[in-house]
PDB file of C-alpha atoms in Angstrom:
ATOM      1  CA  UNK A   1       1.884 -23.696  40.711  1.00 46.00           C
ATOM      2  CA  UNK A   2       3.646 -21.105  42.841  1.00 42.00           C
ATOM      3  CA  UNK A   3       5.365 -17.983  41.554  1.00 38.00           C
ATOM      4  CA  UNK A   4       8.842 -19.356  42.093  1.00 37.00           C
ATOM      5  CA  UNK A   5       8.082 -22.229  39.756  1.00 36.00           C
ATOM      6  CA  UNK A   6       6.901 -19.904  36.983  1.00 36.00           C
ATOM      7  CA  UNK A   7       9.783 -17.432  37.111  1.00 31.00           C
ATOM      8  CA  UNK A   8      13.066 -19.294  36.689  1.00 34.00           C
ATOM      9  CA  UNK A   9      16.190 -19.293  34.530  1.00 34.00           C
ATOM     10  CA  UNK A  10      16.163 -20.806  31.050  1.00 32.00           C
ATOM     11  CA  UNK A  11      17.255 -24.135  32.505  1.00 34.00           C
ATOM     12  CA  UNK A  12      14.047 -24.252  34.540  1.00 35.00           C
ATOM     13  CA  UNK A  13      10.422 -23.925  33.595  1.00 32.00           C
ATOM     14  CA  UNK A  14       9.567 -20.572  32.056  1.00 33.00           C
ATOM     15  CA  UNK A  15       5.794 -20.480  31.858  1.00 37.00           C
ATOM     16  CA  UNK A  16       4.232 -17.352  30.435  1.00 37.00           C
ATOM     17  CA  UNK A  17       0.511 -17.101  31.118  1.00 38.00           C
ATOM     18  CA  UNK A  18      -2.144 -15.004  29.414  1.00 40.00           C
ATOM     19  CA  UNK A  19      -3.523 -12.168  31.512  1.00 38.00           C
ATOM     20  CA  UNK A  20      -7.015 -12.007  32.968  1.00 35.00           C
ATOM     21  CA  UNK A  21     -10.251 -10.447  31.685  1.00 33.00           C
ATOM     22  CA  UNK A  22     -10.329 -12.529  28.537  1.00 34.00           C
ATOM     23  CA  UNK A  23     -13.988 -11.907  27.904  1.00 33.00           C
ATOM     24  CA  UNK A  24     -13.151  -8.302  27.105  1.00 34.00           C
ATOM     25  CA  UNK A  25     -10.614  -9.258  24.459  1.00 35.00           C
ATOM     26  CA  UNK A  26     -12.992 -10.291  21.719  1.00 33.00           C
ATOM     27  CA  UNK A  27     -14.730  -6.919  21.842  1.00 33.00           C
ATOM     28  CA  UNK A  28     -11.585  -4.887  21.224  1.00 38.00           C
ATOM     29  CA  UNK A  29     -11.034  -3.307  17.813  1.00 36.00           C
ATOM     30  CA  UNK A  30      -7.915  -3.675  15.644  1.00 38.00           C
ATOM     31  CA  UNK A  31      -5.766  -1.274  17.621  1.00 37.00           C
ATOM     32  CA  UNK A  32      -7.269  -1.782  21.055  1.00 37.00           C
ATOM     33  CA  UNK A  33      -9.593   0.381  23.058  1.00 36.00           C
ATOM     34  CA  UNK A  34      -7.761   1.067  26.304  1.00 36.00           C
ATOM     35  CA  UNK A  35      -7.314   4.680  27.219  1.00 35.00           C
ATOM     36  CA  UNK A  36      -3.919   5.885  28.393  1.00 36.00           C
ATOM     37  CA  UNK A  37      -3.394   5.982  32.161  1.00 35.00           C
ATOM     38  CA  UNK A  38      -2.639   9.178  34.023  1.00 35.00           C
ATOM     39  CA  UNK A  39       0.691  10.850  33.325  1.00 34.00           C
ATOM     40  CA  UNK A  40       3.719   9.166  34.877  1.00 36.00           C
ATOM     41  CA  UNK A  41       7.445   8.977  34.373  1.00 37.00           C
ATOM     42  CA  UNK A  42       9.168   6.118  32.531  1.00 38.00           C
ATOM     43  CA  UNK A  43       9.437   3.904  35.589  1.00 38.00           C
ATOM     44  CA  UNK A  44       6.228   4.812  37.350  1.00 36.00           C
ATOM     45  CA  UNK A  45       4.210   2.151  35.569  1.00 37.00           C
ATOM     46  CA  UNK A  46       5.156  -0.218  38.374  1.00 37.00           C
ATOM     47  CA  UNK A  47       2.762   1.647  40.636  1.00 34.00           C
ATOM     48  CA  UNK A  48      -0.320   0.882  38.518  1.00 36.00           C
ATOM     49  CA  UNK A  49      -3.062  -1.226  40.004  1.00 35.00           C
ATOM     50  CA  UNK A  50      -2.392  -4.938  40.313  1.00 37.00           C
ATOM     51  CA  UNK A  51      -6.056  -5.727  39.713  1.00 38.00           C
ATOM     52  CA  UNK A  52      -5.739  -7.822  36.549  1.00 39.00           C
ATOM     53  CA  UNK A  53      -9.510  -7.922  36.111  1.00 41.00           C
ATOM     54  CA  UNK A  54      -9.239  -4.438  34.571  1.00 53.00           C
ATOM     55  CA  UNK A  55      -6.521  -5.424  32.095  1.00 65.00           C
ATOM     56  CA  UNK A  56      -6.748  -6.625  28.539  1.00 72.00           C
ATOM     57  CA  UNK A  57      -4.766  -9.665  27.411  1.00 75.00           C
ATOM     58  CA  UNK A  58      -1.301  -8.827  26.015  1.00 85.00           C
ATOM     59  CA  UNK A  59      -1.175  -7.289  22.555  1.00 84.00           C
ATOM     60  CA  UNK A  60      -4.808  -6.187  22.275  1.00 90.00           C
ATOM     61  CA  UNK A  61      -4.222  -2.568  23.277  1.00 91.00           C
ATOM     62  CA  UNK A  62      -2.138   0.251  21.824  1.00 94.00           C
ATOM     63  CA  UNK A  63      -1.708   1.686  25.346  1.00 94.00           C
ATOM     64  CA  UNK A  64      -1.019  -0.150  28.616  1.00 93.00           C
ATOM     65  CA  UNK A  65       0.924   0.308  31.861  1.00 94.00           C
ATOM     66  CA  UNK A  66       1.469   3.989  31.111  1.00 95.00           C
ATOM     67  CA  UNK A  67       3.057   3.349  27.685  1.00 97.00           C
ATOM     68  CA  UNK A  68       1.694   3.851  24.187  1.00 97.00           C
ATOM     69  CA  UNK A  69       2.842   2.474  20.834  1.00 98.00           C
ATOM     70  CA  UNK A  70       3.142   5.294  18.274  1.00 97.00           C
ATOM     71  CA  UNK A  71       3.755   4.149  14.681  1.00 98.00           C
ATOM     72  CA  UNK A  72       4.982   6.795  12.252  1.00 97.00           C
ATOM     73  CA  UNK A  73       2.842   5.229   9.528  1.00 96.00           C
ATOM     74  CA  UNK A  74       0.033   2.683   9.436  1.00 96.00           C
ATOM     75  CA  UNK A  75      -0.015   1.730   5.746  1.00 97.00           C
ATOM     76  CA  UNK A  76       2.364  -0.198   3.493  1.00 97.00           C
ATOM     77  CA  UNK A  77       2.637  -1.398  -0.105  1.00 97.00           C
ATOM     78  CA  UNK A  78       2.431  -5.125  -0.734  1.00 97.00           C
ATOM     79  CA  UNK A  79       5.725  -6.749  -1.702  1.00 96.00           C
ATOM     80  CA  UNK A  80       7.896  -3.646  -1.142  1.00 97.00           C
ATOM     81  CA  UNK A  81      10.504  -3.408   1.593  1.00 97.00           C
ATOM     82  CA  UNK A  82       9.788  -0.271   3.607  1.00 96.00           C
ATOM     83  CA  UNK A  83      11.000   0.947   6.992  1.00 96.00           C
ATOM     84  CA  UNK A  84       8.552   0.576   9.845  1.00 97.00           C
ATOM     85  CA  UNK A  85       9.252   3.241  12.461  1.00 98.00           C
ATOM     86  CA  UNK A  86       7.672   3.853  15.833  1.00 98.00           C
ATOM     87  CA  UNK A  87       8.263   5.157  19.330  1.00 98.00           C
ATOM     88  CA  UNK A  88       7.182   3.975  22.761  1.00 98.00           C
ATOM     89  CA  UNK A  89       5.604   7.008  24.374  1.00 97.00           C
ATOM     90  CA  UNK A  90       4.438   7.816  27.859  1.00 95.00           C
ATOM     91  CA  UNK A  91       1.050   9.141  28.900  1.00 85.00           C
ATOM     92  CA  UNK A  92       2.553  12.562  29.619  1.00 90.00           C
ATOM     93  CA  UNK A  93       3.808  12.916  26.038  1.00 93.00           C
ATOM     94  CA  UNK A  94       7.389  11.763  26.596  1.00 96.00           C
ATOM     95  CA  UNK A  95       9.350   9.083  24.746  1.00 98.00           C
ATOM     96  CA  UNK A  96      10.980   6.050  26.355  1.00 97.00           C
ATOM     97  CA  UNK A  97      14.665   5.757  25.417  1.00 97.00           C
ATOM     98  CA  UNK A  98      15.968   3.258  27.969  1.00 97.00           C
ATOM     99  CA  UNK A  99      14.975  -0.402  27.855  1.00 98.00           C
ATOM    100  CA  UNK A 100      16.095  -3.523  29.663  1.00 96.00           C
ATOM    101  CA  UNK A 101      17.664  -6.295  27.595  1.00 94.00           C
ATOM    102  CA  UNK A 102      15.423  -9.366  27.584  1.00 90.00           C
ATOM    103  CA  UNK A 103      16.372 -12.496  25.658  1.00 87.00           C
ATOM    104  CA  UNK A 104      19.366 -10.627  24.222  1.00 89.00           C
ATOM    105  CA  UNK A 105      17.269  -7.771  22.752  1.00 93.00           C
ATOM    106  CA  UNK A 106      15.798  -4.528  24.043  1.00 95.00           C
ATOM    107  CA  UNK A 107      12.613  -4.947  22.021  1.00 97.00           C
ATOM    108  CA  UNK A 108      10.992  -7.807  20.127  1.00 96.00           C
ATOM    109  CA  UNK A 109       8.645  -7.005  17.237  1.00 97.00           C
ATOM    110  CA  UNK A 110       6.223  -9.685  16.061  1.00 96.00           C
ATOM    111  CA  UNK A 111       3.792  -9.259  13.194  1.00 96.00           C
ATOM    112  CA  UNK A 112       1.149 -11.442  11.591  1.00 97.00           C
ATOM    113  CA  UNK A 113      -1.704 -10.858   9.186  1.00 97.00           C
ATOM    114  CA  UNK A 114      -5.034 -10.890  10.974  1.00 96.00           C
ATOM    115  CA  UNK A 115      -6.000 -14.216   9.407  1.00 96.00           C
ATOM    116  CA  UNK A 116      -2.963 -15.819  11.120  1.00 95.00           C
ATOM    117  CA  UNK A 117      -0.608 -15.894   8.126  1.00 96.00           C
ATOM    118  CA  UNK A 118       2.630 -14.055   7.292  1.00 95.00           C
ATOM    119  CA  UNK A 119       4.296 -14.371  10.725  1.00 97.00           C
ATOM    120  CA  UNK A 120       7.570 -12.466  11.295  1.00 97.00           C
ATOM    121  CA  UNK A 121       9.712 -11.976  14.419  1.00 96.00           C
ATOM    122  CA  UNK A 122      12.223  -9.145  13.997  1.00 96.00           C
ATOM    123  CA  UNK A 123      14.356  -6.817  16.109  1.00 96.00           C
ATOM    124  CA  UNK A 124      14.338  -3.095  15.331  1.00 97.00           C
ATOM    125  CA  UNK A 125      17.188  -0.715  16.093  1.00 97.00           C
ATOM    126  CA  UNK A 126      16.611   2.389  18.211  1.00 98.00           C
ATOM    127  CA  UNK A 127      17.968   5.872  17.451  1.00 98.00           C
ATOM    128  CA  UNK A 128      19.116   8.223  20.194  1.00 97.00           C
ATOM    129  CA  UNK A 129      15.768  10.034  20.196  1.00 97.00           C
ATOM    130  CA  UNK A 130      13.870   6.796  20.899  1.00 97.00           C
ATOM    131  CA  UNK A 131      12.682   6.112  17.340  1.00 98.00           C
ATOM    132  CA  UNK A 132      12.751   2.417  16.500  1.00 98.00           C
ATOM    133  CA  UNK A 133      13.177   1.323  12.879  1.00 98.00           C
ATOM    134  CA  UNK A 134      13.182  -1.990  11.023  1.00 98.00           C
ATOM    135  CA  UNK A 135      12.809  -2.830   7.316  1.00 97.00           C
ATOM    136  CA  UNK A 136       9.648  -4.826   6.692  1.00 97.00           C
ATOM    137  CA  UNK A 137       8.250  -6.521   3.627  1.00 97.00           C
ATOM    138  CA  UNK A 138       4.550  -7.340   3.856  1.00 97.00           C
ATOM    139  CA  UNK A 139       4.064  -9.755   0.973  1.00 94.00           C
ATOM    140  CA  UNK A 140       0.316  -9.569   0.394  1.00 96.00           C
ATOM    141  CA  UNK A 141      -2.652  -7.291   0.982  1.00 97.00           C
ATOM    142  CA  UNK A 142      -4.542  -7.329   4.258  1.00 97.00           C
ATOM    143  CA  UNK A 143      -4.515  -6.009   7.785  1.00 97.00           C
ATOM    144  CA  UNK A 144      -1.418  -6.900   9.812  1.00 97.00           C
ATOM    145  CA  UNK A 145      -1.128  -6.872  13.578  1.00 97.00           C
ATOM    146  CA  UNK A 146       2.134  -5.530  15.039  1.00 97.00           C
ATOM    147  CA  UNK A 147       3.201  -6.539  18.559  1.00 96.00           C
ATOM    148  CA  UNK A 148       5.942  -4.638  20.416  1.00 97.00           C
ATOM    149  CA  UNK A 149       7.255  -6.707  23.347  1.00 95.00           C
ATOM    150  CA  UNK A 150       9.543  -4.758  25.704  1.00 97.00           C
ATOM    151  CA  UNK A 151      10.415  -3.723  29.259  1.00 96.00           C
ATOM    152  CA  UNK A 152      11.436  -0.106  29.914  1.00 97.00           C
ATOM    153  CA  UNK A 153      14.267   0.419  32.369  1.00 95.00           C
ATOM    154  CA  UNK A 154      12.730   0.441  35.884  1.00 93.00           C
ATOM    155  CA  UNK A 155       9.343  -0.095  34.254  1.00 94.00           C
ATOM    156  CA  UNK A 156       6.790  -2.833  33.635  1.00 94.00           C
ATOM    157  CA  UNK A 157       7.111  -5.550  31.011  1.00 94.00           C
ATOM    158  CA  UNK A 158       4.540  -4.687  28.356  1.00 95.00           C
ATOM    159  CA  UNK A 159       3.208  -5.907  25.017  1.00 94.00           C
ATOM    160  CA  UNK A 160       1.428  -3.322  22.869  1.00 96.00           C
ATOM    161  CA  UNK A 161      -0.294  -3.796  19.526  1.00 96.00           C
ATOM    162  CA  UNK A 162      -1.273  -1.769  16.474  1.00 97.00           C
ATOM    163  CA  UNK A 163      -2.299  -2.464  12.868  1.00 97.00           C
ATOM    164  CA  UNK A 164      -0.739  -1.810   9.468  1.00 97.00           C
ATOM    165  CA  UNK A 165      -3.022  -1.798   6.433  1.00 97.00           C
ATOM    166  CA  UNK A 166      -1.862  -3.073   3.035  1.00 97.00           C
ATOM    167  CA  UNK A 167      -4.207  -2.205   0.181  1.00 97.00           C
ATOM    168  CA  UNK A 168      -5.169  -4.726  -2.477  1.00 96.00           C
ATOM    169  CA  UNK A 169      -7.227  -7.814  -3.136  1.00 94.00           C
ATOM    170  CA  UNK A 170      -7.398  -9.925   0.002  1.00 90.00           C
ATOM    171  CA  UNK A 171      -8.553 -13.491   0.511  1.00 92.00           C
ATOM    172  CA  UNK A 172      -8.162 -14.651   4.123  1.00 93.00           C
ATOM    173  CA  UNK A 173      -6.680 -18.046   4.857  1.00 94.00           C
ATOM    174  CA  UNK A 174      -8.461 -20.578   7.016  1.00 92.00           C
ATOM    175  CA  UNK A 175      -6.831 -22.494   9.884  1.00 94.00           C
ATOM    176  CA  UNK A 176      -9.884 -24.350  11.155  1.00 91.00           C
ATOM    177  CA  UNK A 177      -8.268 -27.794  11.375  1.00 94.00           C
ATOM    178  CA  UNK A 178      -5.371 -28.897  13.543  1.00 96.00           C
ATOM    179  CA  UNK A 179      -1.935 -28.792  11.909  1.00 97.00           C
ATOM    180  CA  UNK A 180       0.760 -30.485  13.993  1.00 98.00           C
ATOM    181  CA  UNK A 181       3.538 -30.905  11.446  1.00 98.00           C
ATOM    182  CA  UNK A 182       5.389 -28.297   9.409  1.00 98.00           C
ATOM    183  CA  UNK A 183       8.282 -28.555   6.950  1.00 97.00           C
ATOM    184  CA  UNK A 184      10.701 -25.717   6.176  1.00 97.00           C
ATOM    185  CA  UNK A 185      14.085 -25.890   4.354  1.00 95.00           C
ATOM    186  CA  UNK A 186      14.226 -29.682   4.714  1.00 95.00           C
ATOM    187  CA  UNK A 187      13.428 -29.554   8.451  1.00 97.00           C
ATOM    188  CA  UNK A 188      10.251 -31.177   9.727  1.00 98.00           C
ATOM    189  CA  UNK A 189       8.889 -30.056  13.083  1.00 98.00           C
ATOM    190  CA  UNK A 190       6.247 -32.031  14.944  1.00 98.00           C
ATOM    191  CA  UNK A 191       4.085 -30.569  17.728  1.00 97.00           C
ATOM    192  CA  UNK A 192       2.758 -32.969  20.372  1.00 97.00           C
ATOM    193  CA  UNK A 193       0.595 -32.223  23.367  1.00 96.00           C
ATOM    194  CA  UNK A 194      -2.707 -30.445  23.908  1.00 95.00           C
ATOM    195  CA  UNK A 195      -3.817 -26.972  24.884  1.00 94.00           C
ATOM    196  CA  UNK A 196      -6.128 -27.161  27.880  1.00 91.00           C
ATOM    197  CA  UNK A 197      -8.083 -24.023  28.752  1.00 87.00           C
ATOM    198  CA  UNK A 198      -7.542 -22.836  32.285  1.00 79.00           C
ATOM    199  CA  UNK A 199      -4.696 -25.274  33.025  1.00 82.00           C
ATOM    200  CA  UNK A 200      -0.996 -25.601  32.288  1.00 86.00           C
ATOM    201  CA  UNK A 201      -0.081 -28.213  29.716  1.00 89.00           C
ATOM    202  CA  UNK A 202       3.170 -29.326  28.146  1.00 93.00           C
ATOM    203  CA  UNK A 203       3.665 -29.174  24.400  1.00 95.00           C
ATOM    204  CA  UNK A 204       6.713 -30.728  22.782  1.00 96.00           C
ATOM    205  CA  UNK A 205       8.233 -29.795  19.434  1.00 96.00           C
ATOM    206  CA  UNK A 206      10.531 -32.320  17.743  1.00 97.00           C
ATOM    207  CA  UNK A 207      12.917 -31.161  14.996  1.00 97.00           C
ATOM    208  CA  UNK A 208      14.226 -33.555  12.332  1.00 97.00           C
ATOM    209  CA  UNK A 209      16.147 -32.989   9.112  1.00 96.00           C
ATOM    210  CA  UNK A 210      15.918 -35.423   6.218  1.00 91.00           C
ATOM    211  CA  UNK A 211      14.302 -37.881   8.608  1.00 91.00           C
ATOM    212  CA  UNK A 212      17.090 -37.693  11.224  1.00 95.00           C
ATOM    213  CA  UNK A 213      16.768 -36.078  14.686  1.00 97.00           C
ATOM    214  CA  UNK A 214      18.493 -32.712  15.067  1.00 96.00           C
ATOM    215  CA  UNK A 215      20.451 -33.076  18.318  1.00 94.00           C
ATOM    216  CA  UNK A 216      22.532 -29.893  18.089  1.00 93.00           C
ATOM    217  CA  UNK A 217      20.032 -27.049  17.997  1.00 94.00           C
ATOM    218  CA  UNK A 218      21.807 -23.731  18.405  1.00 93.00           C
ATOM    219  CA  UNK A 219      20.712 -21.177  20.997  1.00 91.00           C
ATOM    220  CA  UNK A 220      18.569 -18.406  19.536  1.00 91.00           C
ATOM    221  CA  UNK A 221      18.159 -15.355  21.762  1.00 88.00           C
ATOM    222  CA  UNK A 222      19.472 -17.428  24.652  1.00 87.00           C
ATOM    223  CA  UNK A 223      17.133 -20.400  24.282  1.00 88.00           C
ATOM    224  CA  UNK A 224      16.550 -23.532  22.202  1.00 88.00           C
ATOM    225  CA  UNK A 225      13.502 -21.930  20.647  1.00 90.00           C
ATOM    226  CA  UNK A 226      10.790 -19.355  21.066  1.00 92.00           C
ATOM    227  CA  UNK A 227       7.090 -20.138  20.812  1.00 93.00           C
ATOM    228  CA  UNK A 228       4.503 -17.457  20.072  1.00 92.00           C
ATOM    229  CA  UNK A 229       0.837 -18.392  20.408  1.00 91.00           C
ATOM    230  CA  UNK A 230      -1.947 -16.170  19.088  1.00 92.00           C
ATOM    231  CA  UNK A 231      -5.595 -16.728  19.889  1.00 91.00           C
ATOM    232  CA  UNK A 232      -7.291 -16.876  16.494  1.00 92.00           C
ATOM    233  CA  UNK A 233     -10.419 -14.973  17.515  1.00 90.00           C
ATOM    234  CA  UNK A 234      -8.635 -11.742  18.448  1.00 91.00           C
ATOM    235  CA  UNK A 235      -4.830 -12.327  18.208  1.00 92.00           C
ATOM    236  CA  UNK A 236      -4.255 -12.097  21.950  1.00 88.00           C
ATOM    237  CA  UNK A 237      -0.512 -12.667  22.391  1.00 89.00           C
ATOM    238  CA  UNK A 238       1.496 -15.255  24.310  1.00 84.00           C
ATOM    239  CA  UNK A 239       5.311 -15.604  24.141  1.00 82.00           C
ATOM    240  CA  UNK A 240       6.706 -18.778  25.739  1.00 82.00           C
ATOM    241  CA  UNK A 241      10.277 -19.906  26.341  1.00 77.00           C
ATOM    242  CA  UNK A 242      11.384 -23.521  26.628  1.00 84.00           C
ATOM    243  CA  UNK A 243      11.956 -25.670  29.668  1.00 84.00           C
ATOM    244  CA  UNK A 244      15.168 -27.101  28.200  1.00 76.00           C
ATOM    245  CA  UNK A 245      18.652 -25.634  28.620  1.00 76.00           C
ATOM    246  CA  UNK A 246      20.102 -24.233  25.364  1.00 76.00           C
ATOM    247  CA  UNK A 247      22.046 -26.517  23.050  1.00 73.00           C
ATOM    248  CA  UNK A 248      20.001 -29.717  22.924  1.00 82.00           C
ATOM    249  CA  UNK A 249      17.419 -31.367  20.716  1.00 86.00           C
ATOM    250  CA  UNK A 250      15.622 -32.795  18.922  1.00 94.00           C
ATOM    251  CA  UNK A 251      12.842 -32.118  21.438  1.00 94.00           C
ATOM    252  CA  UNK A 252      12.029 -28.676  22.828  1.00 93.00           C
ATOM    253  CA  UNK A 253       9.394 -28.584  25.570  1.00 94.00           C
ATOM    254  CA  UNK A 254       7.172 -25.669  26.564  1.00 94.00           C
ATOM    255  CA  UNK A 255       4.689 -25.146  29.379  1.00 91.00           C
ATOM    256  CA  UNK A 256       1.657 -23.299  28.034  1.00 90.00           C
ATOM    257  CA  UNK A 257      -1.489 -22.105  29.755  1.00 83.00           C
ATOM    258  CA  UNK A 258      -4.448 -20.764  27.804  1.00 80.00           C
ATOM    259  CA  UNK A 259      -7.554 -19.708  29.730  1.00 67.00           C
ATOM    260  CA  UNK A 260     -10.240 -20.033  27.060  1.00 84.00           C
ATOM    261  CA  UNK A 261     -11.466 -22.660  24.663  1.00 87.00           C
ATOM    262  CA  UNK A 262     -10.877 -21.922  20.989  1.00 91.00           C
ATOM    263  CA  UNK A 263      -8.285 -22.122  18.264  1.00 94.00           C
ATOM    264  CA  UNK A 264      -4.690 -20.897  18.372  1.00 94.00           C
ATOM    265  CA  UNK A 265      -1.918 -20.300  15.874  1.00 95.00           C
ATOM    266  CA  UNK A 266       1.526 -21.301  17.201  1.00 96.00           C
ATOM    267  CA  UNK A 267       4.882 -20.275  15.723  1.00 97.00           C
ATOM    268  CA  UNK A 268       8.210 -21.850  16.719  1.00 96.00           C
ATOM    269  CA  UNK A 269      11.477 -20.009  15.976  1.00 95.00           C
ATOM    270  CA  UNK A 270      14.511 -22.344  16.125  1.00 95.00           C
ATOM    271  CA  UNK A 271      18.116 -22.088  14.932  1.00 95.00           C
ATOM    272  CA  UNK A 272      20.346 -24.689  13.283  1.00 95.00           C
ATOM    273  CA  UNK A 273      23.460 -24.364  11.136  1.00 94.00           C
ATOM    274  CA  UNK A 274      23.487 -20.627  11.699  1.00 94.00           C
ATOM    275  CA  UNK A 275      19.991 -19.871  10.373  1.00 96.00           C
ATOM    276  CA  UNK A 276      16.723 -19.167  12.162  1.00 96.00           C
ATOM    277  CA  UNK A 277      13.639 -20.883  10.779  1.00 97.00           C
ATOM    278  CA  UNK A 278       9.984 -20.771  11.745  1.00 97.00           C
ATOM    279  CA  UNK A 279       7.538 -23.671  11.997  1.00 98.00           C
ATOM    280  CA  UNK A 280       3.810 -22.928  12.039  1.00 98.00           C
ATOM    281  CA  UNK A 281       0.963 -24.852  13.659  1.00 98.00           C
ATOM    282  CA  UNK A 282      -2.769 -24.556  14.272  1.00 97.00           C
ATOM    283  CA  UNK A 283      -4.353 -26.161  17.308  1.00 96.00           C
ATOM    284  CA  UNK A 284      -7.694 -26.188  19.041  1.00 95.00           C
ATOM    285  CA  UNK A 285      -8.087 -26.635  22.775  1.00 93.00           C
ATOM    286  CA  UNK A 286      -9.258 -29.879  24.371  1.00 89.00           C
ATOM    287  CA  UNK A 287     -11.667 -30.034  27.269  1.00 78.00           C
ATOM    288  CA  UNK A 288     -13.424 -27.095  28.847  1.00 77.00           C
ATOM    289  CA  UNK A 289     -12.190 -24.336  31.084  1.00 68.00           C
ATOM    290  CA  UNK A 290     -12.939 -24.849  34.791  1.00 67.00           C
ATOM    291  CA  UNK A 291     -15.872 -22.877  36.092  1.00 65.00           C
ATOM    292  CA  UNK A 292     -14.946 -19.798  38.119  1.00 62.00           C
ATOM    293  CA  UNK A 293     -14.911 -20.529  41.823  1.00 58.00           C
ATOM    294  CA  UNK A 294     -17.666 -18.869  43.841  1.00 56.00           C
ATOM    295  CA  UNK A 295     -17.841 -18.536  47.615  1.00 52.00           C
ATOM    296  CA  UNK A 296     -20.164 -20.960  49.333  1.00 50.00           C
ATOM    297  CA  UNK A 297     -23.223 -19.649  51.152  1.00 48.00           C
ATOM    298  CA  UNK A 298     -21.696 -20.519  54.504  1.00 45.00           C
ATOM    299  CA  UNK A 299     -18.680 -18.270  53.919  1.00 45.00           C
ATOM    300  CA  UNK A 300     -20.304 -15.432  51.998  1.00 44.00           C
ATOM    301  CA  UNK A 301     -23.084 -14.584  54.453  1.00 45.00           C
ATOM    302  CA  UNK A 302     -24.143 -15.673  57.928  1.00 43.00           C
ATOM    303  CA  UNK A 303     -26.974 -18.179  58.176  1.00 44.00           C
ATOM    304  CA  UNK A 304     -30.198 -16.709  59.571  1.00 44.00           C
ATOM    305  CA  UNK A 305     -31.045 -18.446  62.864  1.00 44.00           C
ATOM    306  CA  UNK A 306     -34.522 -19.875  63.470  1.00 43.00           C
ATOM    307  CA  UNK A 307     -37.114 -17.508  64.827  1.00 44.00           C
ATOM    308  CA  UNK A 308     -36.908 -17.330  68.617  1.00 42.00           C
ATOM    309  CA  UNK A 309     -37.773 -15.044  71.479  1.00 42.00           C
ATOM    310  CA  UNK A 310     -35.106 -13.809  73.852  1.00 40.00           C
ATOM    311  CA  UNK A 311     -35.598 -16.507  76.473  1.00 41.00           C
ATOM    312  CA  UNK A 312     -37.285 -19.286  74.557  1.00 39.00           C
ATOM    313  CA  UNK A 313     -34.441 -21.829  74.183  1.00 37.00           C
ATOM    314  CA  UNK A 314     -35.738 -23.921  77.061  1.00 39.00           C
ATOM    315  CA  UNK A 315     -39.281 -24.243  75.659  1.00 35.00           C
TER     316      UNK A 315
END
């Protein structure tokens, strides 16, 4: 698929693809291991190397593209609403204060407990000095992954991640079987389609209420729905927007590409009757990822000719 097909308006196909170097992802610790790049101004991240083989998948690193996520605290109390505050810094010690608006917001904050439960998608407010703040309630103990999804003005679209620790007794949940149907507030959402490693595939969500199709979904952040997929092994992050124009239903279609076999947690945000709801799914991939292409012998090195003396072709 060419680039023009992947980058279109909401009415077209918006396919968001995981980055390269996936093998490195599983080895990264809770808050990533990438070191900050050399000092640059807020927009200079565009000049970083385009060699994606050196990059981690989105959300696995606290620092990327010349930006760093700086939380003011990394602990919370279970069940208490507390402000979560942070800044987006630069490698030279500065703070980013200008952001492009994407999907009606300057920054999207997604969080989930590391076992794949407790998903939230919220939108902090930024103070003049660049400090972002949002009230969060983390209901149970555990380690939570925070994803900040943003694009600085004249900069590079970036997703950074960090962890918040909530003390207390913790029993992780298991999502080791496929779950394709979810019910919330009387709405039932069905997920059809497969995730195929290394290839684009279409998944379709169908929203019904009390057994009847919902044909008047309301736009949420400029789209019929937003799908976040997290790779279960390491919470690598994928945010996908639908192929359909806003204001339809009951089906919402997404083009998704995952490069590795494994299990994924998927979360669909949709809006109806003025309220945003979230449906949750668990899905394993089908098939195997295609083997990496390698140059053939004939193109990678010249073939050695048969032994011969300088004038011996005639015998």
